PDB file of C-alpha atoms in Angstrom:
ATOM      1  CA  ARG A   1      11.299  31.334 -22.289  1.00  0.00           C
ATOM      2  CA  ARG A   2       9.800  28.115 -21.839  1.00  0.00           C
ATOM      3  CA  ARG A   3       6.637  26.768 -20.579  1.00  0.00           C
ATOM      4  CA  ARG A   4       5.897  24.946 -17.346  1.00  0.00           C
ATOM      5  CA  ARG A   5       3.256  22.441 -17.122  1.00  0.00           C
ATOM      6  CA  ARG A   6       1.137  23.514 -14.275  1.00  0.00           C
ATOM      7  CA  ARG A   7       0.627  21.271 -11.674  1.00  0.00           C
ATOM      8  CA  PRO A   8      -2.148  20.572  -9.351  1.00  0.00           C
ATOM      9  CA  SER A   9      -0.610  23.238  -6.521  1.00  0.00           C
ATOM     10  CA  SER A  10      -4.055  22.406  -3.696  1.00  0.00           C
ATOM     11  CA  GLU A  11      -5.395  19.557  -2.364  1.00  0.00           C
ATOM     12  CA  SER A  12      -8.502  20.745  -3.581  1.00  0.00           C
ATOM     13  CA  SER A  13      -7.115  19.815  -7.078  1.00  0.00           C
ATOM     14  CA  ARG A  14      -7.520  16.273  -6.218  1.00  0.00           C
ATOM     15  CA  LEU A  15     -10.279  14.575  -5.921  1.00  0.00           C
ATOM     16  CA  PRO A  16     -11.706  13.178  -2.528  1.00  0.00           C
ATOM     17  CA  ALA A  17     -12.660   9.155  -3.088  1.00  0.00           C
ATOM     18  CA  PRO A  18     -12.917  10.217  -6.016  1.00  0.00           C
ATOM     19  CA  ALA A  19     -16.177  10.953  -7.472  1.00  0.00           C
ATOM     20  CA  LEU A  20     -15.808   9.930 -11.104  1.00  0.00           C
ATOM     21  CA  ALA A  21     -13.328   7.321 -10.261  1.00  0.00           C
ATOM     22  CA  ALA A  22     -14.085   5.452  -6.558  1.00  0.00           C
ATOM     23  CA  ARG A  23     -15.856   5.754  -3.715  1.00  0.00           C
ATOM     24  CA  CYS A  24     -14.807   5.884  -0.259  1.00  0.00           C
ATOM     25  CA  TRP A  25     -14.451   2.346   0.789  1.00  0.00           C
ATOM     26  CA  ALA A  26     -16.480   2.509   3.901  1.00  0.00           C
ATOM     27  CA  GLY A  27     -17.297  -1.760   4.565  1.00  0.00           C
ATOM     28  CA  GLY A  28     -17.231  -3.324   7.063  1.00  0.00           C
ATOM     29  CA  ALA A  29     -13.564  -3.893   7.536  1.00  0.00           C
ATOM     30  CA  GLY A  30     -13.988  -0.069   9.169  1.00  0.00           C
ATOM     31  CA  ARG A  31     -11.738   1.893   7.460  1.00  0.00           C
ATOM     32  CA  GLY A  32     -13.748   5.180   6.360  1.00  0.00           C
ATOM     33  CA  CYS A  33     -12.747   8.395   4.332  1.00  0.00           C
ATOM     34  CA  GLY A  34     -10.739   9.772   7.292  1.00  0.00           C
ATOM     35  CA  GLU A  35      -7.952   6.498   7.348  1.00  0.00           C
ATOM     36  CA  MET A  36      -5.685   6.458   4.449  1.00  0.00           C
ATOM     37  CA  GLY A  37      -6.805   4.696   1.053  1.00  0.00           C
ATOM     38  CA  PHE A  38      -9.030   2.907  -0.393  1.00  0.00           C
ATOM     39  CA  THR A  39     -10.443   0.407  -3.137  1.00  0.00           C
ATOM     40  CA  PHE A  40     -12.315   0.763  -6.218  1.00  0.00           C
ATOM     41  CA  GLU A  41     -12.998  -1.050  -9.182  1.00  0.00           C
ATOM     42  CA  ILE A  42     -11.536  -0.431 -13.239  1.00  0.00           C
ATOM     43  CA  GLU A  43     -13.619  -2.593 -15.330  1.00  0.00           C
ATOM     44  CA  GLY A  44     -14.122  -5.162 -12.475  1.00  0.00           C
ATOM     45  CA  LEU A  45     -10.633  -4.842 -10.901  1.00  0.00           C
ATOM     46  CA  ARG A  46     -10.185  -4.089  -7.477  1.00  0.00           C
ATOM     47  CA  VAL A  47      -7.993  -1.537  -6.960  1.00  0.00           C
ATOM     48  CA  PHE A  48      -6.163  -1.420  -4.012  1.00  0.00           C
ATOM     49  CA  PHE A  49      -4.950   2.792  -3.536  1.00  0.00           C
ATOM     50  CA  PRO A  50      -3.063   3.268  -0.479  1.00  0.00           C
ATOM     51  CA  TYR A  51      -3.953   6.991  -0.317  1.00  0.00           C
ATOM     52  CA  ASP A  52      -6.907   8.970   0.823  1.00  0.00           C
ATOM     53  CA  THR A  53      -6.922  10.968  -2.762  1.00  0.00           C
ATOM     54  CA  ILE A  54      -6.220  10.497  -6.013  1.00  0.00           C
ATOM     55  CA  TYR A  55      -5.504  12.878  -9.097  1.00  0.00           C
ATOM     56  CA  PRO A  56      -8.182  12.301 -12.195  1.00  0.00           C
ATOM     57  CA  GLU A  57      -4.912  12.086 -14.307  1.00  0.00           C
ATOM     58  CA  GLN A  58      -3.919   8.390 -12.239  1.00  0.00           C
ATOM     59  CA  TYR A  59      -7.333   7.238 -12.841  1.00  0.00           C
ATOM     60  CA  LYS A  60      -6.940   7.574 -16.635  1.00  0.00           C
ATOM     61  CA  TYR A  61      -3.539   6.852 -16.379  1.00  0.00           C
ATOM     62  CA  MET A  62      -5.032   3.289 -14.897  1.00  0.00           C
ATOM     63  CA  CYS A  63      -7.823   2.720 -16.720  1.00  0.00           C
ATOM     64  CA  GLU A  64      -5.233   2.859 -19.466  1.00  0.00           C
ATOM     65  CA  LEU A  65      -2.464   0.668 -18.345  1.00  0.00           C
ATOM     66  CA  LYS A  66      -5.465  -1.998 -17.516  1.00  0.00           C
ATOM     67  CA  ARG A  67      -6.506  -1.654 -21.044  1.00  0.00           C
ATOM     68  CA  SER A  68      -2.993  -2.311 -22.145  1.00  0.00           C
ATOM     69  CA  LEU A  69      -2.473  -5.357 -19.735  1.00  0.00           C
ATOM     70  CA  ASP A  70      -6.157  -7.108 -21.002  1.00  0.00           C
ATOM     71  CA  ALA A  71      -5.066  -6.582 -24.661  1.00  0.00           C
ATOM     72  CA  LYS A  72      -1.185  -7.984 -23.411  1.00  0.00           C
ATOM     73  CA  GLY A  73       0.174  -4.900 -25.836  1.00  0.00           C
ATOM     74  CA  HIS A  74       2.544  -2.411 -24.993  1.00  0.00           C
ATOM     75  CA  ALA A  75       1.741   0.998 -23.876  1.00  0.00           C
ATOM     76  CA  VAL A  76       3.557   4.815 -23.750  1.00  0.00           C
ATOM     77  CA  LEU A  77       1.600   6.610 -21.183  1.00  0.00           C
ATOM     78  CA  GLU A  78       2.863  10.100 -20.070  1.00  0.00           C
ATOM     79  CA  MET A  79       2.048  12.401 -16.782  1.00  0.00           C
ATOM     80  CA  PRO A  80       3.572  15.695 -15.700  1.00  0.00           C
ATOM     81  CA  THR A  81       6.409  15.518 -12.785  1.00  0.00           C
ATOM     82  CA  GLY A  82       4.489  15.336  -9.329  1.00  0.00           C
ATOM     83  CA  THR A  83       1.309  13.673 -10.044  1.00  0.00           C
ATOM     84  CA  GLY A  84       2.081  10.174  -8.470  1.00  0.00           C
ATOM     85  CA  LYS A  85       2.868   8.025 -11.190  1.00  0.00           C
ATOM     86  CA  THR A  86       5.032   5.103  -9.433  1.00  0.00           C
ATOM     87  CA  VAL A  87       1.878   4.996  -7.050  1.00  0.00           C
ATOM     88  CA  THR A  88      -0.209   4.621  -9.571  1.00  0.00           C
ATOM     89  CA  LEU A  89       1.898   2.114 -11.500  1.00  0.00           C
ATOM     90  CA  PHE A  90       1.866   0.087  -8.451  1.00  0.00           C
ATOM     91  CA  ALA A  91      -1.223  -0.007  -7.317  1.00  0.00           C
ATOM     92  CA  LEU A  92      -2.108  -0.891 -11.105  1.00  0.00           C
ATOM     93  CA  ILE A  93       0.122  -3.607 -11.616  1.00  0.00           C
ATOM     94  CA  THR A  94       0.160  -5.291  -8.203  1.00  0.00           C
ATOM     95  CA  SER A  95      -3.398  -4.844  -8.262  1.00  0.00           C
ATOM     96  CA  TYR A  96      -3.972  -6.883 -11.405  1.00  0.00           C
ATOM     97  CA  GLN A  97      -1.234  -9.315 -10.242  1.00  0.00           C
ATOM     98  CA  PHE A  98      -3.102  -9.885  -7.155  1.00  0.00           C
ATOM     99  CA  ALA A  99      -6.680 -10.478  -9.519  1.00  0.00           C
ATOM    100  CA  HIS A 100      -4.776 -12.747 -11.871  1.00  0.00           C
ATOM    101  CA  SER A 101      -2.008 -15.097 -10.329  1.00  0.00           C
ATOM    102  CA  GLN A 102      -0.710 -16.094 -14.487  1.00  0.00           C
ATOM    103  CA  VAL A 103       0.622 -12.533 -14.856  1.00  0.00           C
ATOM    104  CA  GLY A 104       4.144 -12.277 -14.252  1.00  0.00           C
ATOM    105  CA  LYS A 105       6.454 -10.428 -12.507  1.00  0.00           C
ATOM    106  CA  LEU A 106       7.262  -6.334 -12.632  1.00  0.00           C
ATOM    107  CA  ILE A 107      10.318  -5.541 -14.302  1.00  0.00           C
ATOM    108  CA  TYR A 108      10.203  -1.298 -12.713  1.00  0.00           C
ATOM    109  CA  CYS A 109      14.547   0.170 -14.185  1.00  0.00           C
ATOM    110  CA  THR A 110      15.418   3.514 -12.998  1.00  0.00           C
ATOM    111  CA  ARG A 111      18.419   5.186 -13.350  1.00  0.00           C
ATOM    112  CA  THR A 112      19.994   6.241 -10.213  1.00  0.00           C
ATOM    113  CA  VAL A 113      19.778   3.432  -6.433  1.00  0.00           C
ATOM    114  CA  PRO A 114      18.237   6.124  -4.717  1.00  0.00           C
ATOM    115  CA  GLU A 115      15.292   6.580  -7.171  1.00  0.00           C
ATOM    116  CA  MET A 116      15.195   2.797  -6.762  1.00  0.00           C
ATOM    117  CA  SER A 117      15.117   3.149  -3.582  1.00  0.00           C
ATOM    118  CA  LYS A 118      12.328   5.362  -2.967  1.00  0.00           C
ATOM    119  CA  ALA A 119       9.969   3.424  -5.776  1.00  0.00           C
ATOM    120  CA  LEU A 120      10.677   0.181  -3.306  1.00  0.00           C
ATOM    121  CA  GLU A 121       9.689   2.557  -0.778  1.00  0.00           C
ATOM    122  CA  GLU A 122       5.964   2.927  -2.475  1.00  0.00           C
ATOM    123  CA  LEU A 123       6.062  -0.557  -3.755  1.00  0.00           C
ATOM    124  CA  ARG A 124       5.909  -1.313   0.459  1.00  0.00           C
ATOM    125  CA  VAL A 125       3.304   1.378   1.131  1.00  0.00           C
ATOM    126  CA  VAL A 126       1.278  -0.436  -1.721  1.00  0.00           C
ATOM    127  CA  ILE A 127       1.669  -3.763  -0.571  1.00  0.00           C
ATOM    128  CA  ASP A 128       1.125  -3.138   3.000  1.00  0.00           C
ATOM    129  CA  PHE A 129      -2.110  -1.055   2.669  1.00  0.00           C
ATOM    130  CA  ARG A 130      -3.443  -4.166   0.280  1.00  0.00           C
ATOM    131  CA  VAL A 131      -2.671  -6.428   3.476  1.00  0.00           C
ATOM    132  CA  LYS A 132      -3.976  -4.372   5.813  1.00  0.00           C
ATOM    133  CA  THR A 133      -6.943  -3.624   3.638  1.00  0.00           C
ATOM    134  CA  LEU A 134      -7.545  -7.713   3.259  1.00  0.00           C
ATOM    135  CA  ALA A 135      -7.028  -9.003   6.792  1.00  0.00           C
ATOM    136  CA  ASP A 136      -9.149  -5.985   7.959  1.00  0.00           C
ATOM    137  CA  GLU A 137     -12.127  -7.929   5.681  1.00  0.00           C
ATOM    138  CA  ALA A 138     -11.461 -11.378   6.753  1.00  0.00           C
ATOM    139  CA  ALA A 139     -11.316 -10.236  10.335  1.00  0.00           C
ATOM    140  CA  ALA A 140     -14.431  -8.549   9.941  1.00  0.00           C
ATOM    141  CA  ALA A 141     -16.015 -11.315   8.219  1.00  0.00           C
ATOM    142  CA  ALA A 142     -14.660 -13.908  10.943  1.00  0.00           C
ATOM    143  CA  ALA A 143     -17.154 -11.578  13.193  1.00  0.00           C
ATOM    144  CA  ALA A 144     -20.350 -11.294  11.588  1.00  0.00           C
ATOM    145  CA  ALA A 145     -19.251 -15.132  10.860  1.00  0.00           C
ATOM    146  CA  ALA A 146     -19.217 -15.785  14.653  1.00  0.00           C
ATOM    147  CA  ALA A 147     -21.916 -12.950  15.384  1.00  0.00           C
ATOM    148  CA  ALA A 148     -24.443 -15.193  13.066  1.00  0.00           C
ATOM    149  CA  ALA A 149     -23.720 -18.666  14.870  1.00  0.00           C
ATOM    150  CA  ALA A 150     -24.258 -17.380  18.444  1.00  0.00           C
ATOM    151  CA  ALA A 151     -27.300 -15.518  17.301  1.00  0.00           C
ATOM    152  CA  GLU A 152     -28.819 -18.602  15.593  1.00  0.00           C
ATOM    153  CA  GLU A 153     -27.232 -20.697  18.510  1.00  0.00           C
ATOM    154  CA  ASP A 154     -29.526 -18.156  20.614  1.00  0.00           C
ATOM    155  CA  ASP A 155     -32.386 -19.081  18.219  1.00  0.00           C
ATOM    156  CA  ASP A 156     -32.421 -22.743  19.086  1.00  0.00           C
ATOM    157  CA  ASP A 157     -31.958 -22.365  22.867  1.00  0.00           C
ATOM    158  CA  ASP A 158     -35.010 -20.075  23.044  1.00  0.00           C
ATOM    159  CA  ASP A 159     -37.186 -23.306  20.817  1.00  0.00           C
ATOM    160  CA  ASP A 160     -35.537 -25.981  23.447  1.00  0.00           C
ATOM    161  CA  ASP A 161     -37.292 -24.040  26.740  1.00  0.00           C
ATOM    162  CA  GLY A 162     -40.672 -25.155  26.523  1.00  0.00           C
ATOM    163  CA  GLY A 163     -41.828 -21.629  27.266  1.00  0.00           C
ATOM    164  CA  GLY A 164     -45.675 -21.707  27.041  1.00  0.00           C
ATOM    165  CA  ARG A 165     -45.478 -23.387  23.583  1.00  0.00           C
ATOM    166  CA  GLY A 166     -47.098 -26.891  22.529  1.00  0.00           C
ATOM    167  CA  ASP A 167     -49.407 -28.724  24.330  1.00  0.00           C
ATOM    168  CA  ALA A 168     -49.644 -29.460  28.322  1.00  0.00           C
ATOM    169  CA  ALA A 169     -50.558 -32.759  29.317  1.00  0.00           C
TER     170      ALA A 169
END
């Protein structure tokens, strides 16, 4: 009689914006916890994760993978079926490549064309999330800079109106 590994069966077994690993990014770019994806840091690396929740195993996998990349070493990592190995790998590796431009290409191998197609779809989700997040942040920063410039201009206008300050002759 074979024993089957138990896979988390409900959403409650996933961490909502994991307390131990990450917090839902609710910064100025307008992405709150109810929207898809969040960013978090692992040892100084900002990771772009395209889904609302992450399994604890995924976070541990990312930590070990980052340590291997930092050490320029090899790693053998195992996760049960259905725990999100592909998105975990792509989220960490592409974030690492984004932060370290000198890192080379990722070579991803599968046994079948359908497996590769599915992996490429997941990679597109990860990359699209990062691009959207960075664009949202850039737009928020530009809006904040424009608001600050407008407020400074209003302050300058108030100083020039002679509104009772200074000596009247």
